[in-house]
Each structure stands twice: as structure tokens, then as C-alpha cells.
Amino acid sequence: MAFSVTKKLSICLPSNFDTNGVAFFGDGPNMLLPRIDDVSKSLMYTPPITNPVNSITGPAGEPSHIRVHHRAQPPTRPKALVLQVTKDPSTLQYTTTLLQRTPLVPVKLTVDLGADFLWVNCEHNYTSSTSRSPRCGSAPCNLARSKACGSTACGLTPNNPFLRLSTIGDVRQDVLSLRSTDGRNPGPYATAPTYIFTCGSDILLPSLARGVTGIAGFGRTRIALPSQLSSTFSFPRKFAVCLGSGNGVLFFGDGPYVLLPNNDVSAPLTYTPLLNNPVSLITAPLGEPSYEYFIGVKSITVNDKVVPFNSSLLSIDRTNGRGGTKISTVNAYTVLHSEIYKPFTEAFVREAEAMNIKRVAAVAPFGACFSSKGVLSTRLGAAVPRIDLVLQNKDVVWRIFGANSMVQVRDDVLCLGFVDGGAEAVTSVVIGGYQLEDNLLQFDLAASRLGFSSTLLGRQTTCANFNSTIKA
């Protein structure tokens, strides 16, 4: 009796005499332990070859009946990975989508630059044949630095940064898949078979963008996306963020990072050290170092004039973690301590009035707004006073032009896109998403430094210009 199967034969031979191999008749999947991997997905193909003369199995002079259809090769390790990122117009959150589980399903997440790990809501409809819960004391739990141990699994505290709400969730491992890249286009999917993440719950979902079921953490931990992916695929511990007002792109690994028309924005970059804040007051357990990204702003200038304020606010207090400057994708706009915000706003208004830009009534949440009538529009945005964040010396400057400083709140009103964080602000300067848009930021975790481009508009490109055409 014949079986109706695809005419394919797959053979997997053992390397030792005392172990077994296997042969599959028909099409895949071809599953092998211990991780129940479908090895039929990691094949490379070569055209079939027919030997015109059979010297072994058939009558002399007839063609051979044995043909090589394909051969297995180890999957090529990607040099870099890429994710598309989108700004949600309602919440102003930056979201991305990963493939996770078996079978793979798309999972929409909000990007949090300072969060310590990836968490997804497991409370409903989390189904996967490859999900596993590592036991307390195992390598994954130790890597996650879990201090919560249940009867079967270790745990962490997934957090909603917009509500500042945390809960307890199990640490898990599962398949995670995202596109490889050569820096110019997305390529084939690369798969991390045992990616470590944490389970969240329904209580953490309010205030997240529509369709989002978790947080993609990019912070300075070994289980955040950049470090785990670097470890899994053996590429440099670097990642780059290029946010846009609509679409943007995230790269894992080194450059090139090429945006249309043919602009490698990974060079040149200006570099500044990433600073350690020894005490976290927000993302990490109380008393532990912060997972967030701090840089050393020394002063702020408006049209090259130094804004007068107590410069000690720009230093991190090593005893309590207060002060300093951090970079955030959670804050929509840059937030300044009141003692910085007031003199900064006054300096900007003074310089704007000198340019005949008329101040009008403020529109919340902003404190300084202007009539757009008579304000010239340039390639770098509205022609308004230039803001500089001066870093380790006067030659290292993060320059902010009108495209990143002014927010169009009405047809005839522009507002300075900085907000007052109050006199009790934990961090003195929080550089928010709006000021990051159309700037490339490369975080070199191994060298503990930040490379930044300042606005890409001057280079005639934007963060929306990554070529999303998939390259085979």
C-alpha cells in the first residue's frame, strides 16, 4: 500500500558509532531535541545533479537514480539586525513589532530605552510549543539577576514606565525572530531560540499604545534586547536608534546604517562617554545602579550664550542618584528641572524676540509659545534660536535646530518643545523623544560611549528613509 507524501527524503546521520540518526520521508518539519528545533528551516539549497552514467546501482550505461537535492549548512550568523519603529500619534510612544513563539506570531511592543528587559503579557492567549520556564538557580535566572524564586520558576518585576507601575512576573525563554540586515536593507529572519523575557499581565497594559502588549527594554543589562541579541549572534555590543515623527529604524550591531538616497549615517559621529548612575530611583530595584543612559552635559547655550543656572544640577549625585542628564524614549519632550527650565526659557524668549519672533499665549504642556507668522522655514526646521548641549568640552556639542526644538501646536503657533519637570525632578535633564527624532544615536555598550549625529536633515535624509525592501 502506497502513502501519499511529498517525494522528499531527509537524512540526518550521527557523528558517533554508538548514537542514532534519523531519516524523514516526505516534507518537513523535521524536529530534533533538545530544543525541538525544526532543522528543515535552516537548509541551504543547491540544484539537483544527475550522473549520466550509473556505475553502481543500475545496468551499465544507464543514468544513476541517485540525485543530490539539497545539503544542510549551518545558518549564517547575521552581522546586524534591524527593526522598524513607528511613532503612535495618540500616545506619542515609539512602537516596534517582533516575531515570537512557535508558531511565530507578531508581538507589538513600546520601546523603552532605559528598561531592563523585554516583557509581554502572558495572561491571555500566550500559546507556544517552545516556551519554557527556567528554574531558580539556572543560568538564565542568574543572567537575569532574579531575586524572586517560586516553586518552579524565577521571577522579575515587569514595569509600565508611563504608569510607574510594576508587578511580579515569571522569567521565561522562547523563540524570538527579527530581520537581519547588511545596513542597507532587511534580510532573512534571524532566530534566537531561547530568548529570555518576562511575563507581564493585564494590569500593566493601560496607557500603552493601541495593540501594544509589552515593553521592549534596551537598558544596560545582560538580558535587554541589545545585549542578548549581541550574545546570541556574536556581533558587537552596539545598537543604534533613529526615531522619526512617523517611521524610524533600530539597528543591532555595528554599521553601516544606510538611509536613502545612499547616506551612511554611521559616520561621521560625535562621541561622548556614557555615564553610570550608581543609584536608580526609577527602573531598577531601590539602591541598585540605573539601567538608563546618562551623558555628561556641562552647560546649555542659546545662540552661543550660556544659560545661567546652578551647574551642579548637571552632575549625578553619587549618593542618591539625583541630577545629571539622561536619554529617554518614554518622555515625549525634553524635561528640565525648574531651576534650569526658567532661565533656559527666558534666554530662548529673549533671543527669539531679538529675531522679531512674537511670543503668544502658552499652550500646555509648553511654557513658551510664539506666532509662526514671519518665522522662516528652513531645511533644518523653523529659523529660531539655536540650542546647544555642551558636553565634555566646548568642541563636543549636541546641536538642536528648529526641527527638534519647535512643536507646531496650531497652524499659526509654534511652541518651544521643552517642559518644566518641577523643583523635585529626579533627573535634571531628560532628553525626550521629540529632540531625538531624525538624529542617529549609536550606543556602544562595550566602549561605554554614545555616538550622535545631530540632525540628519542637514545631510538630506531622515530616519524614515531606511529602505525596507527585503533583500534575499
Coordinates of C-alpha atoms in Angstrom, one line a residue:
M1 CA 0.0 0.0 0.0
A2 CA 1.5 3.4 -1.0
F3 CA 1.5 6.5 1.1
S4 CA 0.6 9.9 -0.5
V5 CA 3.6 12.0 0.7
T6 CA 5.8 14.6 -1.0
K7 CA 8.7 12.9 -2.8
K8 CA 11.4 14.0 -0.5
L9 CA 13.9 12.2 1.7
S10 CA 15.8 13.9 4.5
I11 CA 18.8 12.1 6.2
C12 CA 20.5 13.1 9.4
L13 CA 23.4 10.8 10.2
P14 CA 25.2 10.6 13.6
S15 CA 28.8 11.5 14.1
N16 CA 29.4 8.7 16.6
F17 CA 29.1 4.9 16.2
D18 CA 27.0 4.5 19.4
T19 CA 24.3 7.1 18.6
N20 CA 21.3 7.1 16.3
G21 CA 20.4 9.1 13.3
V22 CA 17.1 9.6 11.6
A23 CA 15.6 9.6 8.1
F24 CA 12.4 11.5 7.2
F25 CA 10.2 10.6 4.3
G26 CA 8.1 13.5 3.0
D27 CA 8.2 17.2 3.7
G28 CA 9.2 19.0 6.9
P29 CA 9.0 19.9 9.7
N30 CA 12.0 17.8 10.9
M31 CA 12.1 18.3 14.6
L32 CA 15.1 17.4 16.8
L33 CA 15.7 17.6 20.5
P34 CA 16.7 19.1 23.0
R35 CA 15.0 22.4 22.0
I36 CA 12.6 20.8 19.5
D37 CA 14.2 22.8 16.7
D38 CA 12.8 22.4 13.2
V39 CA 16.1 21.9 11.3
S40 CA 14.3 21.9 8.0
K41 CA 14.2 25.7 8.3
S42 CA 18.0 26.1 8.3
L43 CA 18.8 24.4 4.9
M44 CA 20.7 25.9 2.1
Y45 CA 19.9 24.6 -1.4
T46 CA 21.9 23.5 -4.4
P47 CA 20.5 22.5 -7.8
P48 CA 19.9 18.7 -8.3
I49 CA 22.7 16.9 -10.2
T50 CA 22.1 13.7 -12.3
N51 CA 25.0 11.4 -13.0
P52 CA 24.5 10.3 -16.7
V53 CA 26.4 7.0 -16.1
N54 CA 25.4 4.6 -13.4
S55 CA 28.4 2.7 -12.2
I56 CA 26.9 1.2 -9.1
T57 CA 23.2 0.5 -8.7
G58 CA 21.8 0.1 -12.2
P59 CA 22.5 -1.5 -15.5
A60 CA 25.7 -0.3 -17.1
G61 CA 25.3 2.8 -19.3
E62 CA 22.0 3.9 -17.7
P63 CA 21.7 7.2 -15.7
S64 CA 22.1 7.0 -11.9
H65 CA 18.9 7.1 -9.9
I66 CA 20.6 8.9 -7.0
R67 CA 20.4 12.7 -7.2
V68 CA 21.5 15.3 -4.6
H69 CA 18.6 17.6 -4.0
H70 CA 19.9 19.7 -1.2
R71 CA 22.5 19.9 1.5
A72 CA 22.4 21.3 5.0
Q73 CA 24.8 24.1 6.1
P74 CA 24.9 25.9 9.5
P75 CA 22.9 29.1 9.2
T76 CA 25.0 32.2 8.5
R77 CA 25.3 34.4 11.6
P78 CA 23.9 37.9 10.8
K79 CA 26.3 40.8 11.2
A80 CA 23.5 43.1 12.3
L81 CA 19.7 43.1 12.9
V82 CA 17.0 45.6 12.2
L83 CA 13.6 46.6 13.5
Q84 CA 11.2 49.2 12.1
V85 CA 9.8 51.6 14.7
T86 CA 6.7 53.7 14.4
K87 CA 5.5 56.7 16.5
D88 CA 2.0 56.3 17.8
P89 CA 0.2 59.6 17.1
S90 CA -2.2 59.3 20.1
T91 CA 0.2 58.4 22.9
L92 CA 3.5 59.7 21.2
Q93 CA 5.1 56.3 22.1
Y94 CA 7.6 54.6 19.8
T95 CA 6.5 51.1 19.0
T96 CA 8.0 48.1 17.2
T97 CA 6.9 44.6 16.3
L98 CA 8.9 41.4 16.9
L99 CA 8.1 37.8 16.0
Q100 CA 7.9 35.4 19.0
R101 CA 6.8 31.9 20.0
T102 CA 6.2 28.7 18.0
P103 CA 4.4 29.1 15.7
L104 CA 5.7 32.7 15.3
V105 CA 3.2 35.5 16.0
P106 CA 3.8 39.3 15.7
V107 CA 4.1 41.0 19.1
K108 CA 3.7 44.8 19.3
L109 CA 5.9 46.5 21.9
T110 CA 6.6 50.0 23.1
V111 CA 10.3 50.9 23.0
D112 CA 11.8 51.9 26.4
L113 CA 15.5 52.9 26.1
G114 CA 16.1 52.6 29.8
A115 CA 14.1 49.4 30.6
D116 CA 16.0 46.3 31.8
F117 CA 14.3 43.6 29.8
L118 CA 11.6 42.6 27.3
W119 CA 8.2 41.8 28.9
V120 CA 5.0 40.6 27.2
N121 CA 1.5 40.0 28.6
C122 CA 1.2 36.2 29.1
E123 CA -2.2 36.4 30.9
H124 CA -4.2 35.7 27.7
N125 CA -3.6 33.8 24.5
Y126 CA 0.1 33.1 25.1
T127 CA 0.5 29.7 23.3
S128 CA 3.9 28.4 22.2
S129 CA 5.3 24.9 21.9
T130 CA 8.8 26.2 22.6
S131 CA 8.1 28.3 25.8
R132 CA 9.9 27.2 28.9
S133 CA 10.3 28.5 32.4
P134 CA 13.9 28.2 33.7
R135 CA 14.2 27.1 37.3
C136 CA 15.7 29.1 40.1
G137 CA 19.5 29.0 40.1
S138 CA 19.7 28.1 36.4
A139 CA 21.9 30.1 34.1
P140 CA 19.1 32.1 32.6
C141 CA 17.8 33.1 36.1
N142 CA 21.3 34.0 37.1
L143 CA 21.8 36.1 33.9
A144 CA 18.6 37.8 34.7
R145 CA 19.8 38.5 38.2
S146 CA 16.4 37.3 39.5
K147 CA 15.9 37.6 43.3
A148 CA 12.4 36.2 43.3
C149 CA 12.0 32.4 43.3
G150 CA 8.8 30.5 43.2
S151 CA 8.2 26.8 43.4
T152 CA 9.0 26.2 39.8
A153 CA 10.4 29.4 38.2
C154 CA 12.3 32.6 38.9
G155 CA 10.8 36.0 38.6
L156 CA 11.4 39.6 37.8
T157 CA 9.3 42.8 38.0
P158 CA 7.9 44.0 34.7
N159 CA 7.2 47.7 34.7
N160 CA 4.9 50.1 32.9
P161 CA 7.0 53.3 32.8
F162 CA 4.1 55.6 31.9
L163 CA 2.1 54.5 35.0
R164 CA 5.2 53.8 37.1
L165 CA 3.6 50.5 38.0
S166 CA 5.4 47.2 38.5
T167 CA 4.2 43.7 39.2
I168 CA 5.8 40.2 39.6
G169 CA 6.2 38.0 36.5
D170 CA 7.8 34.7 35.7
V171 CA 11.1 34.6 33.7
R172 CA 10.6 32.6 30.5
Q173 CA 12.5 31.6 27.4
D174 CA 11.1 31.3 23.9
V175 CA 11.9 31.8 20.2
L176 CA 12.4 35.4 19.1
S177 CA 12.8 36.3 15.4
L178 CA 13.7 39.5 13.6
R179 CA 15.2 40.6 10.3
S180 CA 19.0 40.5 9.6
T181 CA 20.4 43.4 7.7
D182 CA 23.5 44.5 5.8
G183 CA 22.8 48.0 6.9
R184 CA 21.0 48.9 3.6
N185 CA 18.0 46.6 3.5
P186 CA 16.3 44.0 5.7
G187 CA 17.5 40.5 5.0
P188 CA 16.3 36.9 6.1
Y189 CA 15.0 36.4 9.6
A190 CA 17.4 35.5 12.3
T191 CA 16.1 33.5 15.2
A192 CA 17.1 33.4 18.9
P193 CA 15.8 30.0 20.0
T194 CA 15.9 30.7 23.8
Y195 CA 15.4 34.4 24.3
I196 CA 14.9 35.4 27.9
F197 CA 11.9 37.6 28.7
T198 CA 9.4 38.2 31.5
C199 CA 5.7 37.7 31.6
G200 CA 3.6 40.7 32.4
S201 CA -0.2 40.9 33.0
D202 CA -3.3 42.9 32.1
I203 CA -2.7 45.3 35.0
L204 CA 0.3 46.7 33.1
L205 CA -1.4 47.5 29.8
P206 CA -3.3 50.7 30.5
S207 CA -1.7 53.8 28.9
L208 CA 0.3 51.8 26.4
A209 CA -0.3 52.4 22.7
R210 CA -3.1 50.6 21.0
G211 CA -2.3 47.0 20.3
V212 CA 0.8 47.0 22.4
T213 CA 1.2 44.0 24.7
G214 CA 4.5 44.8 26.4
I215 CA 7.7 46.7 26.6
A216 CA 10.9 46.3 24.6
G217 CA 13.7 47.1 27.1
F218 CA 17.0 48.5 25.7
G219 CA 18.7 49.2 29.0
R220 CA 22.2 48.4 30.3
T221 CA 21.5 44.8 31.4
R222 CA 22.6 41.4 30.1
I223 CA 19.0 40.4 29.2
A224 CA 17.9 43.7 27.5
L225 CA 17.5 43.3 23.7
P226 CA 20.9 44.8 22.7
S227 CA 23.0 42.6 24.9
Q228 CA 21.0 39.3 24.5
L229 CA 21.0 39.7 20.7
S230 CA 24.7 40.5 20.6
S231 CA 25.5 37.5 22.7
T232 CA 23.2 35.2 20.7
F233 CA 24.6 36.2 17.3
S234 CA 28.1 37.2 18.3
F235 CA 28.2 40.7 16.9
P236 CA 29.5 43.8 18.6
R237 CA 27.6 45.1 21.7
K238 CA 26.3 48.2 19.8
F239 CA 22.8 49.4 18.8
A240 CA 21.6 52.5 17.0
V241 CA 18.3 54.4 17.4
C242 CA 16.9 56.5 14.6
L243 CA 13.4 57.8 15.6
G244 CA 11.1 59.6 13.3
S245 CA 7.9 61.6 13.6
G246 CA 6.2 58.7 11.7
N247 CA 8.6 55.8 10.9
G248 CA 12.1 55.2 12.1
V249 CA 14.6 52.3 12.5
L250 CA 16.5 50.5 15.1
F251 CA 19.8 48.6 14.4
F252 CA 21.5 46.0 16.5
G253 CA 25.2 45.6 15.8
D254 CA 27.7 47.8 14.0
G255 CA 27.2 50.0 10.9
P256 CA 26.9 50.8 8.2
Y257 CA 23.5 52.3 8.8
V258 CA 22.4 53.4 5.3
L259 CA 19.4 55.7 4.7
L260 CA 18.1 56.7 1.3
P261 CA 19.3 58.0 -1.1
N262 CA 22.6 56.4 -0.2
N263 CA 23.7 58.0 3.1
D264 CA 25.7 56.0 5.6
V265 CA 24.8 57.9 8.7
S266 CA 27.0 55.8 11.0
A267 CA 29.8 58.2 10.0
P268 CA 30.8 60.7 11.0
L269 CA 29.5 60.7 14.5
T270 CA 30.5 62.8 17.5
Y271 CA 31.3 60.7 20.7
T272 CA 30.7 61.3 24.4
P273 CA 31.1 58.9 27.3
L274 CA 28.0 57.0 28.7
L275 CA 28.0 57.7 32.4
N276 CA 27.0 55.3 35.2
N277 CA 24.4 56.4 37.7
P278 CA 25.2 54.3 40.8
V279 CA 21.7 54.7 42.3
S280 CA 18.5 54.1 40.3
L281 CA 15.3 55.9 41.5
I282 CA 13.1 54.7 38.7
T283 CA 13.8 51.5 36.7
A284 CA 16.0 49.3 38.9
P285 CA 15.3 47.9 42.4
L286 CA 16.0 50.6 45.0
G287 CA 19.7 51.1 45.7
E288 CA 20.9 49.3 42.5
P289 CA 22.7 51.1 39.6
S290 CA 20.5 52.6 37.0
Y291 CA 19.9 50.8 33.7
E292 CA 19.4 54.1 31.9
Y293 CA 21.7 56.0 29.6
F294 CA 23.3 59.1 31.1
I295 CA 25.6 61.6 29.4
G296 CA 27.7 64.5 30.8
V297 CA 26.1 67.8 29.7
K298 CA 28.3 70.6 31.1
S299 CA 26.3 73.6 30.0
I300 CA 23.4 74.8 27.8
T301 CA 23.7 77.6 25.3
V302 CA 21.1 79.6 23.3
N303 CA 22.7 81.3 20.2
D304 CA 26.1 80.6 21.8
K305 CA 25.2 82.4 25.0
V306 CA 25.5 80.3 28.2
V307 CA 22.2 79.8 30.1
P308 CA 22.9 80.8 33.8
F309 CA 21.9 78.3 36.4
N310 CA 23.4 76.2 39.1
S311 CA 25.7 73.8 37.1
S312 CA 25.8 71.3 40.0
L313 CA 22.3 70.2 38.8
L314 CA 24.1 68.7 35.7
S315 CA 26.2 66.4 37.9
I316 CA 24.9 63.0 39.2
D317 CA 24.8 62.9 42.9
R318 CA 26.7 59.6 43.6
T319 CA 24.9 59.1 47.0
N320 CA 21.3 59.4 45.9
G321 CA 21.3 59.2 42.1
R322 CA 19.7 62.6 41.6
G323 CA 20.7 65.1 38.9
G324 CA 22.5 64.6 35.6
T325 CA 21.2 64.1 32.0
K326 CA 19.7 61.0 30.6
I327 CA 18.2 60.0 27.2
S328 CA 14.6 58.7 27.2
T329 CA 12.1 57.3 24.7
V330 CA 9.4 57.4 27.4
N331 CA 9.3 61.2 27.7
A332 CA 7.7 62.7 24.6
Y333 CA 9.6 66.0 25.1
T334 CA 12.7 67.1 26.9
V335 CA 12.0 67.7 30.6
L336 CA 14.1 70.2 32.6
H337 CA 14.4 70.8 36.4
S338 CA 12.6 74.0 37.2
E339 CA 15.9 75.8 38.1
I340 CA 17.1 75.0 34.6
Y341 CA 13.8 75.4 32.8
K342 CA 13.1 79.0 33.9
P343 CA 16.4 80.6 32.9
F344 CA 16.6 78.5 29.7
T345 CA 13.1 79.6 28.6
E346 CA 13.9 83.2 29.4
A347 CA 17.1 83.0 27.4
F348 CA 15.3 81.5 24.4
V349 CA 12.4 84.1 24.5
R350 CA 15.0 86.9 24.7
E351 CA 16.9 85.6 21.6
A352 CA 13.6 84.9 19.7
E353 CA 12.4 88.5 20.4
A354 CA 15.7 89.8 19.0
M355 CA 14.8 87.9 15.8
N356 CA 11.4 89.6 15.7
I357 CA 9.6 86.4 16.7
K358 CA 6.5 87.3 18.6
R359 CA 5.6 85.5 21.8
V360 CA 1.9 84.4 22.3
A361 CA -0.1 82.6 25.0
A362 CA 1.3 79.3 26.1
V363 CA -0.3 76.0 25.1
A364 CA 0.0 73.2 27.6
P365 CA 2.3 71.4 28.3
F366 CA 4.6 74.0 27.0
G367 CA 5.5 77.3 28.7
A368 CA 6.8 79.4 25.8
C369 CA 4.9 79.7 22.5
F370 CA 5.3 82.0 19.5
S371 CA 3.4 83.2 16.5
S372 CA 4.7 81.3 13.4
K373 CA 3.9 84.3 11.2
G374 CA 7.2 85.7 9.8
V375 CA 9.2 82.7 11.0
L376 CA 11.2 81.4 8.1
S377 CA 11.1 77.7 7.3
T378 CA 14.5 76.1 6.5
R379 CA 15.7 72.6 5.8
L380 CA 16.6 72.3 9.5
G381 CA 13.1 73.4 10.6
A382 CA 11.9 76.8 11.8
A383 CA 14.5 79.6 11.8
V384 CA 14.7 80.1 15.6
P385 CA 17.4 80.5 18.2
R386 CA 19.9 77.5 18.2
I387 CA 20.2 75.4 21.3
D388 CA 23.5 73.6 22.2
L389 CA 24.0 70.9 24.8
V390 CA 27.7 71.3 25.5
L391 CA 29.3 68.0 26.6
Q392 CA 32.8 67.1 27.8
N393 CA 34.3 70.3 26.2
K394 CA 33.3 73.2 24.1
D395 CA 34.1 71.3 20.9
V396 CA 31.7 68.4 21.7
V397 CA 28.2 69.8 21.2
W398 CA 24.7 68.3 20.6
R399 CA 23.1 70.9 18.4
I400 CA 19.3 71.4 18.4
F401 CA 17.8 73.3 15.5
G402 CA 14.2 74.3 14.9
A403 CA 13.0 70.9 13.7
N404 CA 13.8 69.4 17.1
S405 CA 13.1 72.5 19.3
M406 CA 9.8 73.8 18.0
V407 CA 6.4 72.0 18.1
Q408 CA 3.6 73.1 15.7
V409 CA 0.6 73.1 18.1
R410 CA -1.7 75.1 15.7
D411 CA -1.4 76.5 12.2
D412 CA -0.1 79.8 13.5
V413 CA 1.5 78.8 16.8
L414 CA 4.9 77.2 17.5
C415 CA 5.9 76.2 21.0
L416 CA 9.3 75.5 22.5
G417 CA 9.2 71.7 22.9
F418 CA 10.7 71.6 26.4
V419 CA 8.7 71.1 29.6
D420 CA 9.1 72.1 33.2
G421 CA 9.8 69.0 35.4
G422 CA 9.3 70.8 38.7
A423 CA 11.7 71.6 41.5
E424 CA 11.7 68.0 42.7
A425 CA 12.7 66.5 39.4
V426 CA 14.8 63.4 40.0
T427 CA 16.9 63.8 36.8
S428 CA 17.8 67.4 35.9
V429 CA 17.7 67.0 32.1
V430 CA 15.7 64.2 30.4
I431 CA 16.3 64.4 26.7
G432 CA 12.9 63.2 25.3
G433 CA 11.8 61.6 22.1
Y434 CA 11.0 64.8 20.1
Q435 CA 14.5 66.0 20.4
L436 CA 15.8 62.6 19.3
E437 CA 13.8 62.4 16.1
D438 CA 15.9 62.4 12.8
N439 CA 19.1 62.1 14.9
L440 CA 21.1 58.9 14.8
L441 CA 22.3 57.7 18.2
Q442 CA 24.7 54.8 18.4
F443 CA 25.1 53.2 21.9
D444 CA 28.4 51.4 22.1
L445 CA 28.0 49.3 25.3
A446 CA 31.4 47.7 25.2
A447 CA 33.2 51.1 25.0
S448 CA 30.5 52.8 27.1
R449 CA 30.2 55.7 24.8
L450 CA 27.4 57.4 22.7
G451 CA 27.9 58.4 19.1
F452 CA 25.4 61.0 17.8
S453 CA 24.9 62.7 14.5
S454 CA 22.8 65.8 15.5
T455 CA 20.1 66.4 12.9
L456 CA 20.1 64.3 9.7
L457 CA 18.1 66.9 7.9
G458 CA 21.3 68.7 7.1
R459 CA 22.5 65.6 5.4
Q460 CA 19.3 65.5 3.3
T461 CA 17.9 62.4 4.8
T462 CA 15.6 61.4 7.7
C463 CA 15.1 58.3 9.9
A464 CA 12.1 57.3 7.8
N465 CA 14.4 56.7 4.9
F466 CA 15.6 53.2 5.6
N467 CA 15.0 51.1 2.5
S468 CA 12.5 48.4 3.7
T469 CA 12.8 46.4 0.5
I470 CA 13.7 42.9 1.7
K471 CA 16.9 41.5 0.4
A472 CA 17.0 37.8 -0.1

